PDB file of C-alpha atoms and ligand atoms in Angstrom:
ATOM      1  CA  MET A 209      58.911 118.216 -19.154  1.00 68.00           C
ATOM      2  CA  ALA A 210      58.243 118.155 -22.891  1.00 72.00           C
ATOM      3  CA  ALA A 211      55.693 115.524 -23.909  1.00 66.00           C
ATOM      4  CA  ASN A 212      58.152 113.461 -25.947  1.00 79.00           C
ATOM      5  CA  SER A 213      61.001 113.557 -23.431  1.00 90.00           C
ATOM      6  CA  ARG A 214      58.847 111.572 -20.999  1.00 94.00           C
ATOM      7  CA  PHE A 215      59.480 108.516 -23.130  1.00 96.00           C
ATOM      8  CA  ASP A 216      63.135 109.299 -23.803  1.00 97.00           C
ATOM      9  CA  LEU A 217      65.553 106.530 -22.801  1.00 98.00           C
ATOM     10  CA  GLU A 218      68.658 108.273 -24.163  1.00 98.00           C
ATOM     11  CA  GLY A 219      71.585 107.759 -21.775  1.00 98.00           C
ATOM     12  CA  ARG A 220      69.640 105.696 -19.243  1.00 98.00           C
ATOM     13  CA  VAL A 221      71.683 102.884 -17.748  1.00 98.00           C
ATOM     14  CA  VAL A 222      69.605  99.727 -18.097  1.00 99.00           C
ATOM     15  CA  ILE A 223      70.500  96.322 -16.658  1.00 99.00           C
ATOM     16  CA  VAL A 224      68.769  93.422 -18.388  1.00 99.00           C
ATOM     17  CA  THR A 225      69.170  90.153 -16.493  1.00 98.00           C
ATOM     18  CA  GLY A 226      68.955  87.162 -18.803  1.00 98.00           C
ATOM     19  CA  GLY A 227      70.003  89.638 -21.501  1.00 98.00           C
ATOM     20  CA  GLY A 228      72.068  87.130 -23.467  1.00 98.00           C
ATOM     21  CA  LYS A 229      69.307  85.130 -25.080  1.00 96.00           C
ATOM     22  CA  GLY A 230      65.595  84.929 -25.779  1.00 96.00           C
ATOM     23  CA  ILE A 231      63.427  87.957 -25.006  1.00 97.00           C
ATOM     24  CA  GLY A 232      66.108  89.547 -22.806  1.00 98.00           C
ATOM     25  CA  LYS A 233      68.421  89.804 -25.794  1.00 98.00           C
ATOM     26  CA  VAL A 234      65.704  91.693 -27.685  1.00 98.00           C
ATOM     27  CA  TYR A 235      65.206  94.087 -24.735  1.00 98.00           C
ATOM     28  CA  ALA A 236      68.970  94.732 -24.691  1.00 98.00           C
ATOM     29  CA  GLN A 237      69.094  95.392 -28.440  1.00 98.00           C
ATOM     30  CA  GLN A 238      66.017  97.629 -28.486  1.00 98.00           C
ATOM     31  CA  PHE A 239      67.024  99.683 -25.442  1.00 98.00           C
ATOM     32  CA  ALA A 240      70.426 100.254 -27.049  1.00 98.00           C
ATOM     33  CA  LYS A 241      68.706 101.413 -30.261  1.00 98.00           C
ATOM     34  CA  ALA A 242      66.716 103.876 -28.136  1.00 98.00           C
ATOM     35  CA  GLY A 243      70.010 105.348 -26.866  1.00 98.00           C
ATOM     36  CA  ALA A 244      70.187 103.583 -23.499  1.00 98.00           C
ATOM     37  CA  ARG A 245      73.472 102.253 -22.111  1.00 98.00           C
ATOM     38  CA  VAL A 246      72.919  98.554 -21.618  1.00 99.00           C
ATOM     39  CA  VAL A 247      74.257  95.945 -19.221  1.00 99.00           C
ATOM     40  CA  ALA A 248      73.396  92.460 -20.470  1.00 99.00           C
ATOM     41  CA  ALA A 249      73.824  90.096 -17.507  1.00 99.00           C
ATOM     42  CA  ASP A 250      73.344  86.383 -18.044  1.00 98.00           C
ATOM     43  CA  ILE A 251      74.459  83.121 -16.542  1.00 98.00           C
ATOM     44  CA  ASP A 252      75.529  82.404 -20.117  1.00 98.00           C
ATOM     45  CA  GLY A 253      78.253  85.049 -20.106  1.00 98.00           C
ATOM     46  CA  MET A 254      79.400  84.283 -23.662  1.00 98.00           C
ATOM     47  CA  ALA A 255      75.906  85.024 -24.942  1.00 98.00           C
ATOM     48  CA  ALA A 256      75.734  88.262 -22.909  1.00 98.00           C
ATOM     49  CA  GLN A 257      79.111  89.381 -24.247  1.00 98.00           C
ATOM     50  CA  ALA A 258      78.078  88.598 -27.806  1.00 98.00           C
ATOM     51  CA  VAL A 259      74.963  90.764 -27.378  1.00 98.00           C
ATOM     52  CA  ALA A 260      77.031  93.629 -25.962  1.00 99.00           C
ATOM     53  CA  GLU A 261      79.648  93.329 -28.706  1.00 98.00           C
ATOM     54  CA  ALA A 262      76.989  93.486 -31.408  1.00 98.00           C
ATOM     55  CA  ILE A 263      75.475  96.592 -29.778  1.00 98.00           C
ATOM     56  CA  ARG A 264      78.880  98.271 -29.638  1.00 98.00           C
ATOM     57  CA  GLY A 265      79.475  97.259 -33.248  1.00 98.00           C
ATOM     58  CA  ASP A 266      76.317  99.184 -34.159  1.00 98.00           C
ATOM     59  CA  GLY A 267      77.614 102.266 -32.338  1.00 98.00           C
ATOM     60  CA  GLY A 268      75.722 101.694 -29.057  1.00 98.00           C
ATOM     61  CA  ALA A 269      76.979 101.419 -25.466  1.00 98.00           C
ATOM     62  CA  ALA A 270      76.846  98.051 -23.733  1.00 99.00           C
ATOM     63  CA  ILE A 271      78.728  95.584 -21.573  1.00 99.00           C
ATOM     64  CA  GLY A 272      78.087  91.870 -21.189  1.00 99.00           C
ATOM     65  CA  LEU A 273      78.487  90.123 -17.840  1.00 99.00           C
ATOM     66  CA  THR A 274      78.485  86.582 -16.525  1.00 99.00           C
ATOM     67  CA  THR A 275      75.922  86.803 -13.732  1.00 99.00           C
ATOM     68  CA  ASP A 276      74.056  84.220 -11.700  1.00 98.00           C
ATOM     69  CA  VAL A 277      71.130  86.212 -10.290  1.00 98.00           C
ATOM     70  CA  SER A 278      70.537  83.588  -7.583  1.00 98.00           C
ATOM     71  CA  ASN A 279      74.002  84.245  -6.127  1.00 98.00           C
ATOM     72  CA  PRO A 280      74.438  87.302  -3.859  1.00 98.00           C
ATOM     73  CA  GLU A 281      78.102  87.945  -4.767  1.00 98.00           C
ATOM     74  CA  SER A 282      77.336  87.650  -8.446  1.00 98.00           C
ATOM     75  CA  SER A 283      74.327  90.006  -8.391  1.00 98.00           C
ATOM     76  CA  HIS A 284      76.360  92.480  -6.326  1.00 98.00           C
ATOM     77  CA  ALA A 285      79.219  92.288  -8.849  1.00 98.00           C
ATOM     78  CA  MET A 286      76.681  93.008 -11.621  1.00 99.00           C
ATOM     79  CA  SER A 287      75.548  96.166  -9.873  1.00 98.00           C
ATOM     80  CA  GLU A 288      79.141  97.292  -9.226  1.00 98.00           C
ATOM     81  CA  ALA A 289      80.158  96.697 -12.851  1.00 98.00           C
ATOM     82  CA  ALA A 290      77.178  98.723 -14.115  1.00 98.00           C
ATOM     83  CA  ARG A 291      77.958 101.628 -11.788  1.00 98.00           C
ATOM     84  CA  ASP A 292      81.707 101.545 -12.417  1.00 98.00           C
ATOM     85  CA  THR A 293      81.243 101.455 -16.192  1.00 98.00           C
ATOM     86  CA  PHE A 294      78.373 103.882 -16.657  1.00 98.00           C
ATOM     87  CA  GLY A 295      78.340 105.931 -13.431  1.00 98.00           C
ATOM     88  CA  GLY A 296      74.935 104.829 -12.134  1.00 98.00           C
ATOM     89  CA  ILE A 297      71.923 102.573 -12.660  1.00 98.00           C
ATOM     90  CA  ASP A 298      68.555 103.921 -13.804  1.00 98.00           C
ATOM     91  CA  VAL A 299      66.700 100.745 -14.705  1.00 99.00           C
ATOM     92  CA  LEU A 300      66.775  97.097 -13.635  1.00 99.00           C
ATOM     93  CA  ILE A 301      64.815  94.670 -15.795  1.00 98.00           C
ATOM     94  CA  ASN A 302      64.481  91.416 -13.870  1.00 99.00           C
ATOM     95  CA  ASN A 303      64.032  89.152 -16.867  1.00 98.00           C
ATOM     96  CA  ALA A 304      66.314  86.183 -16.045  1.00 98.00           C
ATOM     97  CA  SER A 305      64.353  83.072 -15.295  1.00 97.00           C
ATOM     98  CA  LEU A 306      64.272  79.324 -15.509  1.00 97.00           C
ATOM     99  CA  MET A 307      61.570  78.661 -18.062  1.00 93.00           C
ATOM    100  CA  SER A 308      62.498  77.258 -21.443  1.00 89.00           C
ATOM    101  CA  VAL A 309      64.867  74.756 -19.814  1.00 93.00           C
ATOM    102  CA  LEU A 310      62.044  73.257 -17.711  1.00 95.00           C
ATOM    103  CA  PRO A 311      60.255  70.158 -18.971  1.00 95.00           C
ATOM    104  CA  ARG A 312      56.455  70.512 -19.105  1.00 94.00           C
ATOM    105  CA  ARG A 313      55.265  67.790 -16.750  1.00 96.00           C
ATOM    106  CA  SER A 314      52.741  66.935 -14.078  1.00 98.00           C
ATOM    107  CA  TRP A 315      53.297  68.484 -10.656  1.00 98.00           C
ATOM    108  CA  LEU A 316      53.685  64.946  -9.312  1.00 98.00           C
ATOM    109  CA  GLU A 317      56.793  64.469 -11.446  1.00 98.00           C
ATOM    110  CA  ILE A 318      58.647  67.678 -10.540  1.00 98.00           C
ATOM    111  CA  PRO A 319      61.818  66.789  -8.587  1.00 98.00           C
ATOM    112  CA  GLU A 320      62.123  68.730  -5.320  1.00 98.00           C
ATOM    113  CA  GLU A 321      65.574  70.030  -6.334  1.00 98.00           C
ATOM    114  CA  GLU A 322      64.054  71.461  -9.530  1.00 98.00           C
ATOM    115  CA  TRP A 323      61.329  73.212  -7.494  1.00 98.00           C
ATOM    116  CA  ASP A 324      64.006  74.757  -5.260  1.00 98.00           C
ATOM    117  CA  ARG A 325      66.182  75.879  -8.175  1.00 98.00           C
ATOM    118  CA  VAL A 326      63.210  77.564  -9.891  1.00 98.00           C
ATOM    119  CA  MET A 327      62.446  79.496  -6.712  1.00 98.00           C
ATOM    120  CA  ALA A 328      66.137  80.376  -6.296  1.00 98.00           C
ATOM    121  CA  VAL A 329      66.440  81.878  -9.775  1.00 98.00           C
ATOM    122  CA  ASN A 330      62.932  83.259 -10.386  1.00 98.00           C
ATOM    123  CA  LEU A 331      62.284  84.713  -6.912  1.00 98.00           C
ATOM    124  CA  ARG A 332      65.467  84.893  -4.859  1.00 98.00           C
ATOM    125  CA  GLY A 333      67.161  86.236  -8.000  1.00 98.00           C
ATOM    126  CA  LEU A 334      64.749  89.199  -8.045  1.00 98.00           C
ATOM    127  CA  PHE A 335      65.288  89.806  -4.360  1.00 98.00           C
ATOM    128  CA  LEU A 336      69.082  89.756  -4.702  1.00 99.00           C
ATOM    129  CA  CYS A 337      69.227  91.894  -7.856  1.00 99.00           C
ATOM    130  CA  CYS A 338      66.907  94.520  -6.364  1.00 99.00           C
ATOM    131  CA  ARG A 339      68.983  94.611  -3.180  1.00 98.00           C
ATOM    132  CA  ALA A 340      72.166  94.902  -5.245  1.00 98.00           C
ATOM    133  CA  VAL A 341      71.002  97.951  -7.253  1.00 99.00           C
ATOM    134  CA  PHE A 342      69.046  99.622  -4.442  1.00 98.00           C
ATOM    135  CA  PRO A 343      71.941 101.618  -2.862  1.00 98.00           C
ATOM    136  CA  VAL A 344      72.859 103.054  -6.273  1.00 98.00           C
ATOM    137  CA  MET A 345      69.263 104.069  -7.055  1.00 98.00           C
ATOM    138  CA  LYS A 346      68.683 105.375  -3.528  1.00 98.00           C
ATOM    139  CA  GLU A 347      71.754 107.603  -3.762  1.00 97.00           C
ATOM    140  CA  ARG A 348      70.243 109.325  -6.776  1.00 97.00           C
ATOM    141  CA  GLY A 349      66.686 109.312  -5.442  1.00 98.00           C
ATOM    142  CA  TYR A 350      65.481 107.708  -8.656  1.00 98.00           C
ATOM    143  CA  GLY A 351      65.147 104.281 -10.232  1.00 98.00           C
ATOM    144  CA  LYS A 352      62.903 101.997 -12.259  1.00 99.00           C
ATOM    145  CA  ILE A 353      62.541  98.273 -11.566  1.00 99.00           C
ATOM    146  CA  VAL A 354      60.619  96.130 -14.051  1.00 99.00           C
ATOM    147  CA  ASN A 355      59.894  92.543 -13.053  1.00 99.00           C
ATOM    148  CA  ILE A 356      58.946  89.993 -15.677  1.00 98.00           C
ATOM    149  CA  SER A 357      56.127  87.705 -14.538  1.00 98.00           C
ATOM    150  CA  SER A 358      53.908  85.615 -16.872  1.00 98.00           C
ATOM    151  CA  SER A 359      50.298  85.514 -18.096  1.00 97.00           C
ATOM    152  CA  ARG A 360      50.325  81.940 -16.782  1.00 96.00           C
ATOM    153  CA  VAL A 361      49.427  83.549 -13.458  1.00 98.00           C
ATOM    154  CA  TRP A 362      46.090  84.801 -14.860  1.00 97.00           C
ATOM    155  CA  GLU A 363      45.406  81.597 -16.763  1.00 95.00           C
ATOM    156  CA  GLY A 364      46.593  79.042 -14.204  1.00 95.00           C
ATOM    157  CA  ASN A 365      48.240  76.917 -16.882  1.00 91.00           C
ATOM    158  CA  PRO A 366      49.268  73.442 -15.723  1.00 93.00           C
ATOM    159  CA  ASN A 367      52.485  71.447 -16.193  1.00 95.00           C
ATOM    160  CA  ARG A 368      55.069  73.889 -14.865  1.00 96.00           C
ATOM    161  CA  LEU A 369      53.643  74.354 -11.375  1.00 98.00           C
ATOM    162  CA  HIS A 370      56.891  75.650  -9.874  1.00 98.00           C
ATOM    163  CA  TYR A 371      57.349  78.170 -12.682  1.00 98.00           C
ATOM    164  CA  THR A 372      53.755  79.471 -12.478  1.00 98.00           C
ATOM    165  CA  THR A 373      54.017  79.697  -8.680  1.00 98.00           C
ATOM    166  CA  SER A 374      57.257  81.657  -8.928  1.00 98.00           C
ATOM    167  CA  LYS A 375      55.736  84.082 -11.440  1.00 98.00           C
ATOM    168  CA  ALA A 376      52.756  84.684  -9.118  1.00 98.00           C
ATOM    169  CA  GLY A 377      55.313  85.475  -6.428  1.00 98.00           C
ATOM    170  CA  VAL A 378      56.818  88.101  -8.728  1.00 99.00           C
ATOM    171  CA  ILE A 379      53.541  90.061  -8.551  1.00 98.00           C
ATOM    172  CA  GLY A 380      53.356  89.987  -4.741  1.00 98.00           C
ATOM    173  CA  PHE A 381      57.030  90.944  -4.586  1.00 99.00           C
ATOM    174  CA  THR A 382      56.400  93.855  -6.967  1.00 99.00           C
ATOM    175  CA  ARG A 383      53.507  95.233  -4.908  1.00 98.00           C
ATOM    176  CA  ALA A 384      55.209  95.010  -1.531  1.00 98.00           C
ATOM    177  CA  LEU A 385      58.603  96.282  -2.699  1.00 99.00           C
ATOM    178  CA  ALA A 386      56.919  99.249  -4.408  1.00 99.00           C
ATOM    179  CA  ARG A 387      55.752 100.428  -0.969  1.00 98.00           C
ATOM    180  CA  GLU A 388      59.204  99.921   0.588  1.00 98.00           C
ATOM    181  CA  VAL A 389      61.154 101.942  -1.990  1.00 98.00           C
ATOM    182  CA  GLY A 390      58.645 104.566  -3.155  1.00 98.00           C
ATOM    183  CA  GLU A 391      60.034 107.164  -0.760  1.00 98.00           C
ATOM    184  CA  HIS A 392      63.332 106.996  -2.662  1.00 98.00           C
ATOM    185  CA  GLY A 393      61.754 107.780  -6.029  1.00 98.00           C
ATOM    186  CA  ILE A 394      62.031 104.170  -7.177  1.00 99.00           C
ATOM    187  CA  THR A 395      59.125 102.559  -9.021  1.00 99.00           C
ATOM    188  CA  VAL A 396      58.581  98.794  -9.147  1.00 99.00           C
ATOM    189  CA  ASN A 397      56.217  97.351 -11.734  1.00 99.00           C
ATOM    190  CA  ALA A 398      55.645  94.028 -13.455  1.00 99.00           C
ATOM    191  CA  VAL A 399      54.767  92.759 -16.919  1.00 99.00           C
ATOM    192  CA  THR A 400      52.962  89.486 -17.661  1.00 98.00           C
ATOM    193  CA  PRO A 401      53.875  88.304 -21.176  1.00 98.00           C
ATOM    194  CA  GLY A 402      51.693  85.769 -22.942  1.00 97.00           C
ATOM    195  CA  LEU A 403      53.340  82.823 -24.677  1.00 95.00           C
ATOM    196  CA  THR A 404      56.062  84.500 -26.728  1.00 96.00           C
ATOM    197  CA  MET A 405      58.036  83.094 -29.639  1.00 93.00           C
ATOM    198  CA  SER A 406      61.490  83.751 -28.211  1.00 89.00           C
ATOM    199  CA  ASP A 407      64.209  81.685 -29.896  1.00 86.00           C
ATOM    200  CA  THR A 408      64.532  79.640 -26.688  1.00 85.00           C
ATOM    201  CA  GLN A 409      60.762  79.071 -26.346  1.00 86.00           C
ATOM    202  CA  VAL A 410      60.424  77.967 -29.973  1.00 87.00           C
ATOM    203  CA  ALA A 411      63.355  75.575 -29.643  1.00 86.00           C
ATOM    204  CA  SER A 412      61.837  73.947 -26.555  1.00 85.00           C
ATOM    205  CA  SER A 413      58.138  73.697 -27.569  1.00 85.00           C
ATOM    206  CA  SER A 414      56.233  71.527 -30.044  1.00 83.00           C
ATOM    207  CA  ASN A 415      54.408  73.287 -32.918  1.00 82.00           C
ATOM    208  CA  ASN A 416      51.187  71.789 -31.613  1.00 79.00           C
ATOM    209  CA  TYR A 417      51.673  73.339 -28.168  1.00 81.00           C
ATOM    210  CA  LEU A 418      52.520  76.743 -29.659  1.00 80.00           C
ATOM    211  CA  ALA A 419      49.412  76.625 -31.883  1.00 78.00           C
ATOM    212  CA  THR A 420      46.997  75.758 -29.058  1.00 77.00           C
ATOM    213  CA  ARG A 421      48.257  78.654 -26.945  1.00 76.00           C
ATOM    214  CA  LEU A 422      46.973  81.193 -29.512  1.00 83.00           C
ATOM    215  CA  GLU A 423      43.360  80.274 -28.793  1.00 88.00           C
ATOM    216  CA  GLY A 424      41.343  82.966 -27.061  1.00 93.00           C
ATOM    217  CA  ARG A 425      43.501  85.941 -28.020  1.00 96.00           C
ATOM    218  CA  ALA A 426      41.619  89.076 -29.125  1.00 97.00           C
ATOM    219  CA  ILE A 427      44.545  89.642 -31.493  1.00 96.00           C
ATOM    220  CA  SER A 428      44.966  86.183 -32.924  1.00 94.00           C
ATOM    221  CA  ARG A 429      48.581  85.903 -34.004  1.00 95.00           C
ATOM    222  CA  PRO A 430      51.798  84.600 -32.484  1.00 95.00           C
ATOM    223  CA  GLN A 431      53.334  86.923 -29.881  1.00 96.00           C
ATOM    224  CA  VAL A 432      56.940  87.915 -30.601  1.00 97.00           C
ATOM    225  CA  PRO A 433      59.526  89.479 -28.266  1.00 97.00           C
ATOM    226  CA  ASP A 434      59.087  92.890 -29.928  1.00 98.00           C
ATOM    227  CA  ASP A 435      55.460  92.921 -28.697  1.00 98.00           C
ATOM    228  CA  LEU A 436      56.773  93.297 -25.133  1.00 98.00           C
ATOM    229  CA  VAL A 437      59.274  96.061 -25.752  1.00 98.00           C
ATOM    230  CA  GLY A 438      56.795  98.982 -25.631  1.00 98.00           C
ATOM    231  CA  ALA A 439      55.373  98.079 -22.210  1.00 98.00           C
ATOM    232  CA  VAL A 440      58.820  97.436 -20.732  1.00 98.00           C
ATOM    233  CA  MET A 441      60.176 100.710 -22.152  1.00 98.00           C
ATOM    234  CA  PHE A 442      57.185 102.641 -20.793  1.00 98.00           C
ATOM    235  CA  LEU A 443      57.822 101.236 -17.305  1.00 98.00           C
ATOM    236  CA  SER A 444      61.524 102.152 -17.692  1.00 98.00           C
ATOM    237  CA  SER A 445      60.861 105.744 -18.734  1.00 98.00           C
ATOM    238  CA  ALA A 446      59.837 108.915 -16.918  1.00 98.00           C
ATOM    239  CA  ALA A 447      56.356 108.489 -18.429  1.00 98.00           C
ATOM    240  CA  SER A 448      55.541 105.966 -15.679  1.00 98.00           C
ATOM    241  CA  ASP A 449      57.105 107.828 -12.742  1.00 98.00           C
ATOM    242  CA  PHE A 450      53.824 108.019 -10.775  1.00 98.00           C
ATOM    243  CA  MET A 451      52.916 104.401 -11.438  1.00 98.00           C
ATOM    244  CA  THR A 452      54.201 101.719  -9.087  1.00 99.00           C
ATOM    245  CA  GLY A 453      53.223  98.304  -7.765  1.00 99.00           C
ATOM    246  CA  GLN A 454      51.290  97.638 -10.981  1.00 98.00           C
ATOM    247  CA  THR A 455      51.238  94.755 -13.442  1.00 98.00           C
ATOM    248  CA  ILE A 456      50.705  95.218 -17.185  1.00 98.00           C
ATOM    249  CA  ASN A 457      49.453  92.218 -19.131  1.00 98.00           C
ATOM    250  CA  VAL A 458      50.768  91.905 -22.723  1.00 98.00           C
ATOM    251  CA  ASP A 459      49.242  88.823 -24.344  1.00 97.00           C
ATOM    252  CA  GLY A 460      47.168  89.964 -27.324  1.00 97.00           C
ATOM    253  CA  GLY A 461      44.088  90.264 -25.111  1.00 97.00           C
ATOM    254  CA  LYS A 462      43.733  86.689 -23.907  1.00 97.00           C
ATOM    255  CA  ALA A 463      43.512  87.304 -20.172  1.00 96.00           C
ATOM    256  CA  MET A 464      41.756  90.589 -19.336  1.00 93.00           C
ATOM    257  CA  HIS A 465      42.622  91.103 -15.738  1.00 77.00           C
TER     258      HIS A 465
HETATM  259  N1  NAD B 611      58.754  83.138 -23.810  1.00 66.82           N
HETATM  260  C1  NAD B 611      57.584  83.098 -23.212  1.00 66.82           C
HETATM  261  O1  NAD B 611      56.627  82.528 -23.729  1.00 66.82           O
HETATM  262  C2  NAD B 611      57.366  83.796 -21.893  1.00 66.82           C
HETATM  263  C3  NAD B 611      56.052  83.933 -21.420  1.00 66.82           C
HETATM  264  C4  NAD B 611      55.851  84.564 -20.202  1.00 66.82           C
HETATM  265  C5  NAD B 611      56.931  85.029 -19.472  1.00 66.82           C
HETATM  266  N2  NAD B 611      58.192  84.855 -19.957  1.00 66.82           N
HETATM  267  C6  NAD B 611      59.295  85.363 -19.162  1.00 66.82           C
HETATM  268  O2  NAD B 611      60.033  86.280 -19.931  1.00 66.82           O
HETATM  269  C7  NAD B 611      61.414  86.196 -19.592  1.00 66.82           C
HETATM  270  C8  NAD B 611      62.248  85.871 -20.817  1.00 66.82           C
HETATM  271  O3  NAD B 611      61.714  84.736 -21.454  1.00 66.82           O
HETATM  272  P1  NAD B 611      62.551  83.863 -22.484  1.00 66.82           P
HETATM  273  O4  NAD B 611      61.588  83.175 -23.366  1.00 66.82           O
HETATM  274  O5  NAD B 611      63.616  84.661 -23.094  1.00 66.82           O
HETATM  275  O6  NAD B 611      63.142  82.820 -21.399  1.00 66.82           O
HETATM  276  P2  NAD B 611      64.379  81.878 -21.446  1.00 66.82           P
HETATM  277  O7  NAD B 611      64.162  80.822 -20.454  1.00 66.82           O
HETATM  278  O8  NAD B 611      64.594  81.447 -22.809  1.00 66.82           O
HETATM  279  O9  NAD B 611      65.584  82.846 -21.086  1.00 66.82           O
HETATM  280  C9  NAD B 611      65.886  83.223 -19.816  1.00 66.82           C
HETATM  281  C10 NAD B 611      67.281  83.841 -19.788  1.00 66.82           C
HETATM  282  O10 NAD B 611      67.695  83.852 -18.433  1.00 66.82           O
HETATM  283  C11 NAD B 611      69.001  83.348 -18.346  1.00 66.82           C
HETATM  284  N3  NAD B 611      69.202  82.752 -17.020  1.00 66.82           N
HETATM  285  C12 NAD B 611      68.735  81.565 -16.558  1.00 66.82           C
HETATM  286  N4  NAD B 611      69.142  81.371 -15.297  1.00 66.82           N
HETATM  287  C13 NAD B 611      69.864  82.477 -14.943  1.00 66.82           C
HETATM  288  C14 NAD B 611      70.559  82.853 -13.757  1.00 66.82           C
HETATM  289  N5  NAD B 611      70.587  82.074 -12.677  1.00 66.82           N
HETATM  290  N6  NAD B 611      71.184  84.050 -13.759  1.00 66.82           N
HETATM  291  C15 NAD B 611      71.178  84.854 -14.856  1.00 66.82           C
HETATM  292  N7  NAD B 611      70.561  84.529 -16.005  1.00 66.82           N
HETATM  293  C16 NAD B 611      69.910  83.352 -16.038  1.00 66.82           C
HETATM  294  C17 NAD B 611      69.110  82.334 -19.472  1.00 66.82           C
HETATM  295  O11 NAD B 611      70.467  82.066 -19.808  1.00 66.82           O
HETATM  296  C18 NAD B 611      68.353  83.053 -20.569  1.00 66.82           C
HETATM  297  O12 NAD B 611      69.175  83.950 -21.266  1.00 66.82           O
HETATM  298  C19 NAD B 611      61.509  85.142 -18.492  1.00 66.82           C
HETATM  299  O13 NAD B 611      61.403  85.755 -17.230  1.00 66.82           O
HETATM  300  C20 NAD B 611      60.277  84.287 -18.741  1.00 66.82           C
HETATM  301  O14 NAD B 611      59.882  83.610 -17.588  1.00 66.82           O
HETATM  302  C21 NAD B 611      58.428  84.259 -21.149  1.00 66.82           C
END
């Protein structure tokens, strides 16, 4: 394989869950620019369709779907739509999550229903989406799964205990699933983003909170969604085909795990 083609995403079919807004929207746009065929799947279907329409308007290939990752029928329908439209699935980016919608509050104040919903979306959603795409990847003997965790796991940040717990679960899930699907040529890796200025994060956080979270970074500037694209693309490309069960931290060098 030529050195450059290892990183080539041209023609790859890439599902981005939570691809309608925030960082997921940026993944969808950037993968499309790199020549990938994109499926933006979001519980906010209007947002996902708007992302796909804009990509098509720029000459790219994309569809937008209304998908609730925590629902088995819905995640299955996502997989079917991707395969029916593009003929296969090369990459699943498990990016959908309950995060920016969660109030930052003491663990004593988290309602039990909110705890359960966070686990249903952030963990069961991964489980269901991976199970939904697995037969398609297995058939081809190839696939790339990229799970989005959070640098909160390394830092142990307080005030969203359910969220941090779910993102720690993403790492255990990544390691164990990597061993279950490796024989089929499927890699499973994770990324832990630091606090990132997605449109949704900015809208839901005070300036003071955003400023304090920069402290301790080796590269002391705000993290933007584009900062994550390189690591996610690497884990989606042939360049990482012998790497699985791993977690890459992208936070400007705050946590050095
Ligand atoms: N922004 C940050 O600072 C940061 C830091 C670390 C990790 N992350 C992670 O990166 C990812 C993207 O972050 P973001 O800032 O864009 O988050 P966000 O909360 O703004 O966006 C999440 C996306 O998921 C979608 N979604 C929510 N529930 C869903 C469901 N049941 N089914 C399908 N889609 C659903 C939302 O509509 C939204 O488009 C998330 O996994 C988040 O946990 C973000």
